Coordinates of C-alpha atoms and ligand atoms in Angstrom, one line a residue:
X11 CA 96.6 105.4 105.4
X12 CA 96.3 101.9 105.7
X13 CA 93.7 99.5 107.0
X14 CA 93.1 96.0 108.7
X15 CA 95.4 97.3 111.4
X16 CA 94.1 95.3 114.6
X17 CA 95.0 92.2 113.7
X18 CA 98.6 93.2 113.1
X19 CA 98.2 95.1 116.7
X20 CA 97.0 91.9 118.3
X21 CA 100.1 89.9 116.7
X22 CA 102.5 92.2 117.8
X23 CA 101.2 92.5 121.1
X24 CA 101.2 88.5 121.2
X25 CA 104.7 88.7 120.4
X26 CA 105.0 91.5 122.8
X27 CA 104.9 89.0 125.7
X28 CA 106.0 85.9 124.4
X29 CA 109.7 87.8 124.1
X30 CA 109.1 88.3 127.8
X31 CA 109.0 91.8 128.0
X32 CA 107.3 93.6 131.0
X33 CA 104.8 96.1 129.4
X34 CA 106.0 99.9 130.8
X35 CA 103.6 101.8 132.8
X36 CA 101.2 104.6 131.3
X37 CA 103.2 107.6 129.9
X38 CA 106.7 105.8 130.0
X39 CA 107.7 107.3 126.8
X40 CA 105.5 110.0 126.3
X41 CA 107.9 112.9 124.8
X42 CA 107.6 115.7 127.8
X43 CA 108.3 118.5 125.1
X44 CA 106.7 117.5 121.7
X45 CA 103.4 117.3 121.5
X46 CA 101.5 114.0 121.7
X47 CA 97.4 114.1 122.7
X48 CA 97.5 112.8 126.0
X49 CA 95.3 109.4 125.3
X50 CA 94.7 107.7 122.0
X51 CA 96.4 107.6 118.4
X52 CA 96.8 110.3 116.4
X53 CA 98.4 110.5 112.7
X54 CA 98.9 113.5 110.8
X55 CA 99.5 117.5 111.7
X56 CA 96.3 119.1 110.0
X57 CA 95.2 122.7 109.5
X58 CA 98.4 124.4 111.1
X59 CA 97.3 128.3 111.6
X60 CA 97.9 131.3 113.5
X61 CA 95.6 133.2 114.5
X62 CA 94.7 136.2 116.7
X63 CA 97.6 135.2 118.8
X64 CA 96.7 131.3 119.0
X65 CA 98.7 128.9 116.8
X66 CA 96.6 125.8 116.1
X67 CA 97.6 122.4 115.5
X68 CA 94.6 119.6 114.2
X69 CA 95.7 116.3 113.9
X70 CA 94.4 113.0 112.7
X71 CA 93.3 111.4 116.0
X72 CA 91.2 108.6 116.9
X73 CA 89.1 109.5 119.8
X74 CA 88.1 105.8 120.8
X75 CA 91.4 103.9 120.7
X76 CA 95.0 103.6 120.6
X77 CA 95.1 102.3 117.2
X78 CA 93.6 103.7 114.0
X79 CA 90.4 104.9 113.2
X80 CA 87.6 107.0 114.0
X81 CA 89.6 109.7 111.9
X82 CA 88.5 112.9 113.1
X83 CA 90.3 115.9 113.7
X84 CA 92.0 116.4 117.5
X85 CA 92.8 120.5 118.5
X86 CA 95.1 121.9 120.3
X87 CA 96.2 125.6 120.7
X88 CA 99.8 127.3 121.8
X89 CA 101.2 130.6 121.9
X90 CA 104.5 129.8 121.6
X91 CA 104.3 126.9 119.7
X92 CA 105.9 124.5 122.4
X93 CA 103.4 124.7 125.3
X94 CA 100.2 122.9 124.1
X95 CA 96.8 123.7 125.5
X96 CA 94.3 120.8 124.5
X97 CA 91.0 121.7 123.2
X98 CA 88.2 118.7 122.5
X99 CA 87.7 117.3 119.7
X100 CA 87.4 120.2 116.4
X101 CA 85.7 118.0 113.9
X102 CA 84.5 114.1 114.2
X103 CA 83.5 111.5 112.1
X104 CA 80.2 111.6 110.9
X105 CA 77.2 109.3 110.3
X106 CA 74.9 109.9 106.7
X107 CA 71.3 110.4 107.2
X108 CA 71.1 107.0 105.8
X109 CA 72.5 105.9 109.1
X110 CA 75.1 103.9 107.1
X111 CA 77.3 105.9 105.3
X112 CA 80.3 107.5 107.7
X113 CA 82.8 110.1 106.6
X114 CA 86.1 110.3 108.4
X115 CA 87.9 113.5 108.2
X116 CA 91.2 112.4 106.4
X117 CA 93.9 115.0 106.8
X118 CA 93.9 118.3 105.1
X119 CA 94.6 122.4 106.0
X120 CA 93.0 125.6 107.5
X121 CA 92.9 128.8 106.6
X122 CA 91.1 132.5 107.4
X123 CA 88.4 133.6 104.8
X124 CA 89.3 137.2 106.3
X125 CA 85.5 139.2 105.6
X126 CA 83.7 135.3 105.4
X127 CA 84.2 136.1 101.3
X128 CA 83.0 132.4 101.3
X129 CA 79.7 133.2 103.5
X130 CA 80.8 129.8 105.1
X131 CA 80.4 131.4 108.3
X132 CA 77.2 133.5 109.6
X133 CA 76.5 136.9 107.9
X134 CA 78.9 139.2 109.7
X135 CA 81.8 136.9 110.6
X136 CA 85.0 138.5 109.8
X137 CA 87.7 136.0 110.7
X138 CA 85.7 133.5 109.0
X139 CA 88.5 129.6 110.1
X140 CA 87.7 127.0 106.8
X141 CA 89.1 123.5 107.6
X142 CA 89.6 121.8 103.9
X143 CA 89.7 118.3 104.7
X144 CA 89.0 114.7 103.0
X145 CA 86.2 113.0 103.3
X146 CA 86.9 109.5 103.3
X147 CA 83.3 107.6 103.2
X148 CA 82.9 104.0 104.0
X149 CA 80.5 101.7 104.6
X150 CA 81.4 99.0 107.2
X151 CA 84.5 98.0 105.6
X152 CA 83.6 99.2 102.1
X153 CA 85.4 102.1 100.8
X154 CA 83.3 104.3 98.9
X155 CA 84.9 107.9 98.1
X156 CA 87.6 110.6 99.1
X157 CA 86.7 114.0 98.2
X158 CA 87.1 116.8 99.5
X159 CA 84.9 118.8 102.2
X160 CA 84.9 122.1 104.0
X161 CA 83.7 123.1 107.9
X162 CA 83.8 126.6 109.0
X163 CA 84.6 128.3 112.7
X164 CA 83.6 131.5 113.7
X165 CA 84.7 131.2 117.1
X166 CA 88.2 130.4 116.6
X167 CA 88.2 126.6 116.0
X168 CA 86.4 126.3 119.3
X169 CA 83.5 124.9 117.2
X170 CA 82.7 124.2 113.5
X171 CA 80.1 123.6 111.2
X172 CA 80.3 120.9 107.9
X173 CA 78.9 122.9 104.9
X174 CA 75.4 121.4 104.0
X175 CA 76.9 121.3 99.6
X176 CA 79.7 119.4 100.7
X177 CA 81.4 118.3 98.6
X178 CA 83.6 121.0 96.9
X179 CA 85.7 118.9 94.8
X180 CA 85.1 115.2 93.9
X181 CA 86.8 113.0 91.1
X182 CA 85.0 110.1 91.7
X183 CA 88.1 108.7 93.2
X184 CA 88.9 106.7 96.0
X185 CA 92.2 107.8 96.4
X186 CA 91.8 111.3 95.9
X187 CA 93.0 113.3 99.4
X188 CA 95.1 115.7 101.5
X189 CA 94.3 119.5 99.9
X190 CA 96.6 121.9 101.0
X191 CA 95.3 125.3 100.8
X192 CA 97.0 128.8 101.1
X193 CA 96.6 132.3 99.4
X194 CA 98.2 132.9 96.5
X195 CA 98.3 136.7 96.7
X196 CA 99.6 137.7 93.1
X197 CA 96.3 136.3 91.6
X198 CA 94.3 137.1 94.8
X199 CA 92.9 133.7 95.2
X200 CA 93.1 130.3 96.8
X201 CA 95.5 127.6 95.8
X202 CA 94.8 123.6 96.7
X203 CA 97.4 120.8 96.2
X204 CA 96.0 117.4 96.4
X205 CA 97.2 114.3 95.5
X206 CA 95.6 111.3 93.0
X207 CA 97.6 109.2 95.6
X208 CA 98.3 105.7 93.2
X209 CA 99.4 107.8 90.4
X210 CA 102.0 109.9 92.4
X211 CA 100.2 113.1 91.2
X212 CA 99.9 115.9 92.6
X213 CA 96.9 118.0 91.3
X214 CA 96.6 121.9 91.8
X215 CA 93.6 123.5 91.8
X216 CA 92.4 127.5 92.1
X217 CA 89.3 128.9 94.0
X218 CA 88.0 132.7 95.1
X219 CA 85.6 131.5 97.5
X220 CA 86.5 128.3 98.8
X221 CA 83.7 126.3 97.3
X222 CA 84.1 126.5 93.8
X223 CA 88.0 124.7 92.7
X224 CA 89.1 124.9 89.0
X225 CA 92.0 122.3 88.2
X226 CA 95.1 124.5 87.1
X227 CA 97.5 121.8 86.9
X228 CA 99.4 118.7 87.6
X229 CA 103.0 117.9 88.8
X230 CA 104.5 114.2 89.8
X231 CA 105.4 110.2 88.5
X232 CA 108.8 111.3 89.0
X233 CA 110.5 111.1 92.2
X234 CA 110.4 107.8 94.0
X235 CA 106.9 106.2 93.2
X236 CA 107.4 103.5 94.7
X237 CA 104.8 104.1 96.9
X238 CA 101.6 106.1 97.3
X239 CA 102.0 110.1 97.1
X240 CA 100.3 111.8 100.5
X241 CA 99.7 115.4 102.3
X242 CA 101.3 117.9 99.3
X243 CA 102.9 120.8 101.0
X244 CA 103.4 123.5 98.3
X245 CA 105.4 127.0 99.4
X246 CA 108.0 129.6 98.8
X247 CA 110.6 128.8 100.7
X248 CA 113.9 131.8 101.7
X249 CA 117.1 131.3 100.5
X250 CA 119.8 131.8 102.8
X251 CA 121.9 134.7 102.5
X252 CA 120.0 136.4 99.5
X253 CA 117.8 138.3 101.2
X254 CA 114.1 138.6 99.7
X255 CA 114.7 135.6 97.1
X256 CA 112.5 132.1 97.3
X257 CA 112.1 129.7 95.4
X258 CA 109.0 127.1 95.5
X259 CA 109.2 123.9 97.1
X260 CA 106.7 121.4 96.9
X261 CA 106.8 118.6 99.7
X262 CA 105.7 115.1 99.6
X263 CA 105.0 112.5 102.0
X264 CA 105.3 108.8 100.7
X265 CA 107.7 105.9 100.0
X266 CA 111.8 106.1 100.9
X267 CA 113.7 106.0 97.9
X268 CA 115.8 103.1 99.2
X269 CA 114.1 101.3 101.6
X270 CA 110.9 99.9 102.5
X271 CA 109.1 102.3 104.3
X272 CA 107.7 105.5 104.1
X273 CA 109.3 109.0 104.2
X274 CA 109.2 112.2 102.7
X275 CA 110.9 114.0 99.2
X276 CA 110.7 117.4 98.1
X277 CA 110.7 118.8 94.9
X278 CA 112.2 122.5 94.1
X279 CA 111.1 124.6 91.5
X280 CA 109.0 127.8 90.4
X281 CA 104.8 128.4 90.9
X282 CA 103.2 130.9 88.4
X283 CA 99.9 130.2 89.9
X284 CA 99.1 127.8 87.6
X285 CA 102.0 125.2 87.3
X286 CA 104.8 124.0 89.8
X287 CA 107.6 123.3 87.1
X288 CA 110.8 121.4 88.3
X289 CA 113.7 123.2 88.2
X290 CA 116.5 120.6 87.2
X291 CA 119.4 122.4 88.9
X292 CA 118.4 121.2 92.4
X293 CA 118.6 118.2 94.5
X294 CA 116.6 115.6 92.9
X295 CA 116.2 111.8 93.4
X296 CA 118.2 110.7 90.2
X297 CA 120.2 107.7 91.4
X298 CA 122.7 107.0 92.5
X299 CA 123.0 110.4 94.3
X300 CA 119.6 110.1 95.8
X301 CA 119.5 114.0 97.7
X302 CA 115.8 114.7 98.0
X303 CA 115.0 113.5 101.1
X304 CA 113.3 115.7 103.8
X305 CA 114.7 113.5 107.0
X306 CA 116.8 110.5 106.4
X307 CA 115.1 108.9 109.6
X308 CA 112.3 106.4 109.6
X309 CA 109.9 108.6 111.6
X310 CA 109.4 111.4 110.4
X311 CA 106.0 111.8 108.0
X312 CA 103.3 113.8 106.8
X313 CA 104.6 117.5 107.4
X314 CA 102.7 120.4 106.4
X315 CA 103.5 123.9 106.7
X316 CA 101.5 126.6 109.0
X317 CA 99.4 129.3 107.3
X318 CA 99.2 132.5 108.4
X319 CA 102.6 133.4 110.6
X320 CA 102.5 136.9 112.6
X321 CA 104.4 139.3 111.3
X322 CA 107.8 138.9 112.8
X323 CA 107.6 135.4 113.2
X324 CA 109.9 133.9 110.3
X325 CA 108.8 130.8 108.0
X326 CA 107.8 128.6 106.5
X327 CA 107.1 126.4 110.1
X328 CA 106.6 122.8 109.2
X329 CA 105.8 120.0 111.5
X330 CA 105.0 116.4 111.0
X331 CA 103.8 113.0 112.7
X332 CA 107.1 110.9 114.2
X333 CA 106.0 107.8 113.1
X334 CA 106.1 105.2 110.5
X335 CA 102.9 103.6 108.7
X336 CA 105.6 100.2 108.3
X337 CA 104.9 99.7 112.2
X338 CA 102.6 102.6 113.5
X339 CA 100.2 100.6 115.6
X340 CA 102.4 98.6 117.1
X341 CA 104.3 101.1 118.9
X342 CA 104.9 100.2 123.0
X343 CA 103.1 103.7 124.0
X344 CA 99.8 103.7 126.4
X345 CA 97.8 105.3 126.6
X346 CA 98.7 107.7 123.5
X347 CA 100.2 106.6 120.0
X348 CA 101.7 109.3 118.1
X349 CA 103.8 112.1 118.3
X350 CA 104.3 115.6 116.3
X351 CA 107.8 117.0 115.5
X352 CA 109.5 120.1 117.5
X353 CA 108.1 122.7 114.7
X354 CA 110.9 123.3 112.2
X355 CA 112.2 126.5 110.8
X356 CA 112.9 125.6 106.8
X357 CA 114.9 127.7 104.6
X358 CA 116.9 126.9 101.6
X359 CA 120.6 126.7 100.7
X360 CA 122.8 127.3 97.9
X361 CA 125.6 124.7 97.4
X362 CA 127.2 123.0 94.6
X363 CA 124.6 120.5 93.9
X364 CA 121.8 123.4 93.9
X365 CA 119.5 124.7 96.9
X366 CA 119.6 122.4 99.2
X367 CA 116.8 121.9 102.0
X368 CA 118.0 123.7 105.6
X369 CA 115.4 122.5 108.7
X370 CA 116.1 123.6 112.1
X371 CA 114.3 123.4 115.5
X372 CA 112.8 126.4 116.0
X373 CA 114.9 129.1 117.8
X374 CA 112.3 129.6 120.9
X375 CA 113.2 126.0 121.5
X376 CA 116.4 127.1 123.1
X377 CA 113.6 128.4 126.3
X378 CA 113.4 125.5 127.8
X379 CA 116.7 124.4 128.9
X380 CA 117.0 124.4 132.6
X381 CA 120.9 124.3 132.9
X382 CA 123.3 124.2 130.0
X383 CA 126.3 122.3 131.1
X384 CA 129.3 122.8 128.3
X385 CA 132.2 120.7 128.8
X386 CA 136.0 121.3 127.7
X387 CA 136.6 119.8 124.4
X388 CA 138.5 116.8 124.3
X389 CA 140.2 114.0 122.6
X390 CA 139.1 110.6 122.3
X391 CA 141.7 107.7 121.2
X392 CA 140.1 104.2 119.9
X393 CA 137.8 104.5 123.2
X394 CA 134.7 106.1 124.5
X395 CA 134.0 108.8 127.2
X396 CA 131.1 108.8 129.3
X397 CA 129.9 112.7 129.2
X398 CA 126.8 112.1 131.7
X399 CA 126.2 109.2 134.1
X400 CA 122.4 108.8 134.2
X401 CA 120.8 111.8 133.0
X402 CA 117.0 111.9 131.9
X403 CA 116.3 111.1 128.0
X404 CA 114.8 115.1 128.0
X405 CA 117.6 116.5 126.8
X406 CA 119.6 118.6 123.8
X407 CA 122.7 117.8 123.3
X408 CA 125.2 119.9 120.9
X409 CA 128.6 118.8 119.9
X410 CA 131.3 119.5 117.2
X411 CA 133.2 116.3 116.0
X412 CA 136.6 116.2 114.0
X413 CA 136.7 113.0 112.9
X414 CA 140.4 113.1 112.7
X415 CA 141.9 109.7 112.0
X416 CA 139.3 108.1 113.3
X417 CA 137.3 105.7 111.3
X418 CA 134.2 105.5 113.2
X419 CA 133.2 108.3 115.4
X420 CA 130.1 108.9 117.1
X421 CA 128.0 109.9 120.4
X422 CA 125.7 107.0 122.2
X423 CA 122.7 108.0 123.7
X424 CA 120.1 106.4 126.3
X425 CA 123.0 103.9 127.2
X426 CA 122.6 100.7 129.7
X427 CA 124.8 98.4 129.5
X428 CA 124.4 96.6 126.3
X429 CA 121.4 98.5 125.2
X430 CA 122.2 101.7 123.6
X431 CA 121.7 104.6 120.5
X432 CA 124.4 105.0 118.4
X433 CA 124.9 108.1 115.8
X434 CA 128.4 107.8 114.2
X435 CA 129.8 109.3 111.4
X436 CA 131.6 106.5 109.1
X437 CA 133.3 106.6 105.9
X438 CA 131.1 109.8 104.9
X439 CA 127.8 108.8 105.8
X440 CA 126.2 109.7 109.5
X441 CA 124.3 106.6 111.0
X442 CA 121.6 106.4 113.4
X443 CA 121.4 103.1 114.7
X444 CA 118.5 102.2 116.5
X445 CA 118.8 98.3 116.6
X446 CA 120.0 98.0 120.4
X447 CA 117.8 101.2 121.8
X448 CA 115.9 99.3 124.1
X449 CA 112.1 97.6 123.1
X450 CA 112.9 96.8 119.3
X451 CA 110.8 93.6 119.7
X452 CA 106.8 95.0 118.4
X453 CA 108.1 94.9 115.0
X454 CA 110.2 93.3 112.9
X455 CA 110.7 96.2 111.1
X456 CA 111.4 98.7 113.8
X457 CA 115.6 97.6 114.3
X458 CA 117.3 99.4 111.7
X459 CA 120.7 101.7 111.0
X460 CA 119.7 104.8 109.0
X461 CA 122.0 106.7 107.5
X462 CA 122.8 110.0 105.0
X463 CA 125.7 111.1 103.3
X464 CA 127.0 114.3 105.2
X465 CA 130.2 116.6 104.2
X466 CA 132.5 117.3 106.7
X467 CA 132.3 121.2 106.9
X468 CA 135.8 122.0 107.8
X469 CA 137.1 119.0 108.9
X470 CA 134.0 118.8 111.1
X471 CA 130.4 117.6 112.0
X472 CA 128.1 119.8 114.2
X473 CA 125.4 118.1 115.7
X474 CA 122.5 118.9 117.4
X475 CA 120.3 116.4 119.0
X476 CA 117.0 116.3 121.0
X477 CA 116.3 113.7 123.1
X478 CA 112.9 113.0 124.5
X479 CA 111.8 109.9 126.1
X480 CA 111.1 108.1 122.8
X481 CA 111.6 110.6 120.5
X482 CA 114.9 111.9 118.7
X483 CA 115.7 114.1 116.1
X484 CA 119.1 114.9 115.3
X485 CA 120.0 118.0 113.2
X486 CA 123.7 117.9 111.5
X487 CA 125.3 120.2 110.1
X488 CA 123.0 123.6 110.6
X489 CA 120.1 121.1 109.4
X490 CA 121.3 120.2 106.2
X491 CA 120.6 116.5 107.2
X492 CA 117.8 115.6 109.4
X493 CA 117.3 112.1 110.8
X494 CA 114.4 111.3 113.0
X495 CA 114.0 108.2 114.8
X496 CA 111.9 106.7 117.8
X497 CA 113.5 104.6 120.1
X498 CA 112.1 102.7 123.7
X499 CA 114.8 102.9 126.2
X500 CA 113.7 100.4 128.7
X501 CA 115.3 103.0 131.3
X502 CA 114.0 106.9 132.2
X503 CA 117.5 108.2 132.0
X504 CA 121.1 106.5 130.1
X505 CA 124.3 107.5 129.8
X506 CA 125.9 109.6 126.2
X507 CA 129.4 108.3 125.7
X508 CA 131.4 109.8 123.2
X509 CA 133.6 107.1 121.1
X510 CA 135.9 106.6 118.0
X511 CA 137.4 103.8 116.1
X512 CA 140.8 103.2 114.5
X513 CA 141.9 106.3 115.3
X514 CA 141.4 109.7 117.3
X515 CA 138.9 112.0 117.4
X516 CA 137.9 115.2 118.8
X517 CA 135.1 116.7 120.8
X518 CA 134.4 120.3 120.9
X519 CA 131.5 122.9 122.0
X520 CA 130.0 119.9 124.1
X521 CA 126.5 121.7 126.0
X522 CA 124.3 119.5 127.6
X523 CA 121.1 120.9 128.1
X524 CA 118.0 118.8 130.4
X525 CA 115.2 120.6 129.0
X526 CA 112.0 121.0 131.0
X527 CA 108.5 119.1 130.5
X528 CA 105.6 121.4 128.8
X529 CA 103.2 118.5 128.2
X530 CA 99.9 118.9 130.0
X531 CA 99.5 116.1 132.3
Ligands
FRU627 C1 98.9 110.0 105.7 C2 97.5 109.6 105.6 C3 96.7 110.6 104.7 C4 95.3 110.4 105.1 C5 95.5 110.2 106.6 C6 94.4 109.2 107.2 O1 99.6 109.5 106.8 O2 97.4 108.3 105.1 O3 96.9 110.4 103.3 O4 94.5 111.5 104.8 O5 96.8 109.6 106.8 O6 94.5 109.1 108.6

């Protein structure tokens, strides 16, 4: 969260035009299959749930601008998780009696009260839908609390109700926010993360009824703390290959160990249902091997998990906003801002430095290729290959790289001329560098190379990458490293070269995939 953001907006968009450039028209680089609302901004994934066949997706959305503000929460329901049906808006911003006072629904979960235990919902409910969400009052520009609320649904999120004792859990604090609830079924009850965001805190918290919350515990000031703690994500996550075992992992959104912006770290460990206790063995952000990370990109934020899967349907499923607070508002999009990650399928790994986080796409995601094109393998010598011409920016792209004796290898993306996407693999490390991907020129702070350390895995990299319009997030390795970036192309459709340095390279199991547009228009 941060505020004052129109100025900044009106600078930016100052500076928009004095560098000359022609503004693009509506939709330009509206991602055609992750969701984005169709008009306005929108922040964080809130209350993901399935239910009765519907998955739901909230969001932070404003429903008056393109900027920040208004926080209330934006609905949208799939079936398959990748074709979005858009519902108005679940639960606004409020006036007090007082006719002063406003709450904005900061972000926070959903869950079913099967039986209405709570009696949130009328007598007789039985799928009883409880948002938990923050209630961040102001008035005018005074900040005066965050607790936190809840709002009930007996019609499937269609409409909902604030509860008239709100609220359930207040610490007096202004930066008290985000609760994450789920059911802890050993103890039979529910379980809230939340964070005391300027300590780095997290603070966990039991209930049997949704309105009552008992603190159990606290976990946090370790990890990076450089900046505020947001949107705790607490779960058991699978480990690969051992079939029935998890271990916990607790997710948190907030300031990149090394540079100046936000991200997210996660923390693994063991939940008795009262504490979430470190467990040392495991990736941890103890310099210099910083290994924590969730997605080594700039723009990838505020991920939460869904409640609830079907039976059959394997988790946890997280997705989050692809954005950055560092520039948010300032992003070249109209008449949207904001965009949410393809859901992603997380899993853990065992490796030599402990379980390590695995993210991939989910599988149904593979549905909406229209043609796969695969391409022979082949050798590139100190030079680059152009693999497509002029194909859309909707696309996946997979590709096996042996570096070889190359020094610098890589794939372009979205290339014109001079203006292009780079992702290289150099001296250990893959790169995403974003500084000549088109419109760079809102921020000052958008140009930038990311990169992640990344072991070859015999002698090779395997890549996957989705490309789409502004959005793209590239999975290496099976999705042991994630890097999510946004980039404006000032074309619809580039060129991907493939290229290495110093040496030779080689390119195998090359598919090219245009994948189709599911946005509602
Ligand atoms: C995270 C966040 C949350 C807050 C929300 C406000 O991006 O700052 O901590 O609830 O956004 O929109």
């Amino acid at each position: 969260m941060r505020q004052s953001f129109l100025p900044i907006t009106l600078l930016a968009l100052m500076s928009h035009f004095a560098n000359g450039q022609a503004a693009q028209k509506p939709d330009f680089y509206r991602p055609q299959y992750h969701f984005s609302p169709a008009k306005n901004w929108t922040n964080d994934p809130n209350g993901l749930l399935y239910h009765n066949g519907e998955y739901h997706i909230f969001y932070q959305y404003n429903p008056f601008a393109n900027v920040w503000g208004h926080m209330s929460w934006g609905h949208a329901v799939s079936k398959d998780l990748l074709r979005w049906e858009h519902l108005p808006v679940a639960i606004p911003e409020f006036t007090h009696p007082d006719g002063k006072t406003m709450t904005s629904i900061f972000s926070g979960s959903a869950v079913i009260d099967k039986d209405n235990t709570s009696g949130l919902c009328p007598a007789g409910t039985k799928d009883c839908m409880v948002a938990i969400y923050t209630g961040n009052v102001t008035q005018g520009d005074k900040q005066l609390a965050q607790y936190q609320n809840v709002a009930s649904s007996s019609d499937n999120g269609r409409t909902w109700k604030q509860y008239d004792k709100n609220p359930v859990l207040d610490l007096n604090s202004k930066e008290f926010r985000d609760p994450n609830v789920f059911w802890y079924a050993p103890q039979k009850k529910w379980v809230m993360s939340a964070v005391k965001a300027t300590e780095h805190r997290v603070a966990f918290f039991e209930s049997k009824d949704l309105k009552n919350w008992t603190l159990l515990s606290h976990f946090g000031q370790q990890g990076d703390t450089t900046k505020v703690w947001e949107c705790p994500a607490l779960m058991p996550v699978p480990i690969q290959n051992e079939p029935g075992k998890t271990k916990w992992v607790l997710f948190i959104s907030a300031g990149h160990p090394q540079k100046d912006y936000v991200g997210m770290q996660y923390f693994v460990g063991d939940f008795d249902g009262k504490n979430f206790k470190l467990d040392p063995a495991n990736p941890r952000p103890i310099a210099p091997a910083v290994s924590n990370v969730v997605d080594w990109g700039k723009d990838y934020y505020a991920a939460i998990q869904f409640n609830d899967l079907p039976a059959g349907q394997t988790g946890p499923l997280m997705v989050g906003w692809l954005n950055n607070w560092a520039y948010g508002n300032e992003l070249p999009t109209t008449p949207f801002k904001g965009a949410m990650s393809l859901p992603r399928q997380i899993s853990l790994k065992r490796t030599a430095a402990g379980l390590q986080l695995m993210q991939q796409p989910i599988a149904t995601v593979a549905g909406l290729r229209t043609v796969n094109t695969t391409k022979p393998s082949m050798k590139v010598s100190s030079n680059s290959i152009v693999v497509e011409k002029a194909i859309d920016n909707t696309y996946e792209l997979t590709v096996d790289i042996k570096p070889g004796t190359a020094k610098t290898v890589g794939v372009k993306l979205a290339k014109n001329g001079d203006e292009e996407t780079v992702i290289q693999y150099v001296n250990g490390k893959l790169q995403f560098d974003r500084r000549k991907s088109g419109d760079t020129s809102f921020s000052k702070k958008f140009a930038s190379v990311e990169e992640t350390p990344l072991a070859l895995q015999n002698g090779v990299i395997k890549l996957r990458i989705f490309v789409d319009k502004s959005v793209v997030e590239v999975f290496a390795n099976e999705g042991e490293r994630v890097i999510t970036d946004l980039i404006f192309p000032t074309q619809p459709a580039g060129s991907i070269e493939f290229f290495a340095e110093g040496g030779s390279a080689e390119f195998s199991n090359v598919r090219v995939s245009p994948i189709k547009a599911v946005v509602p228009q």
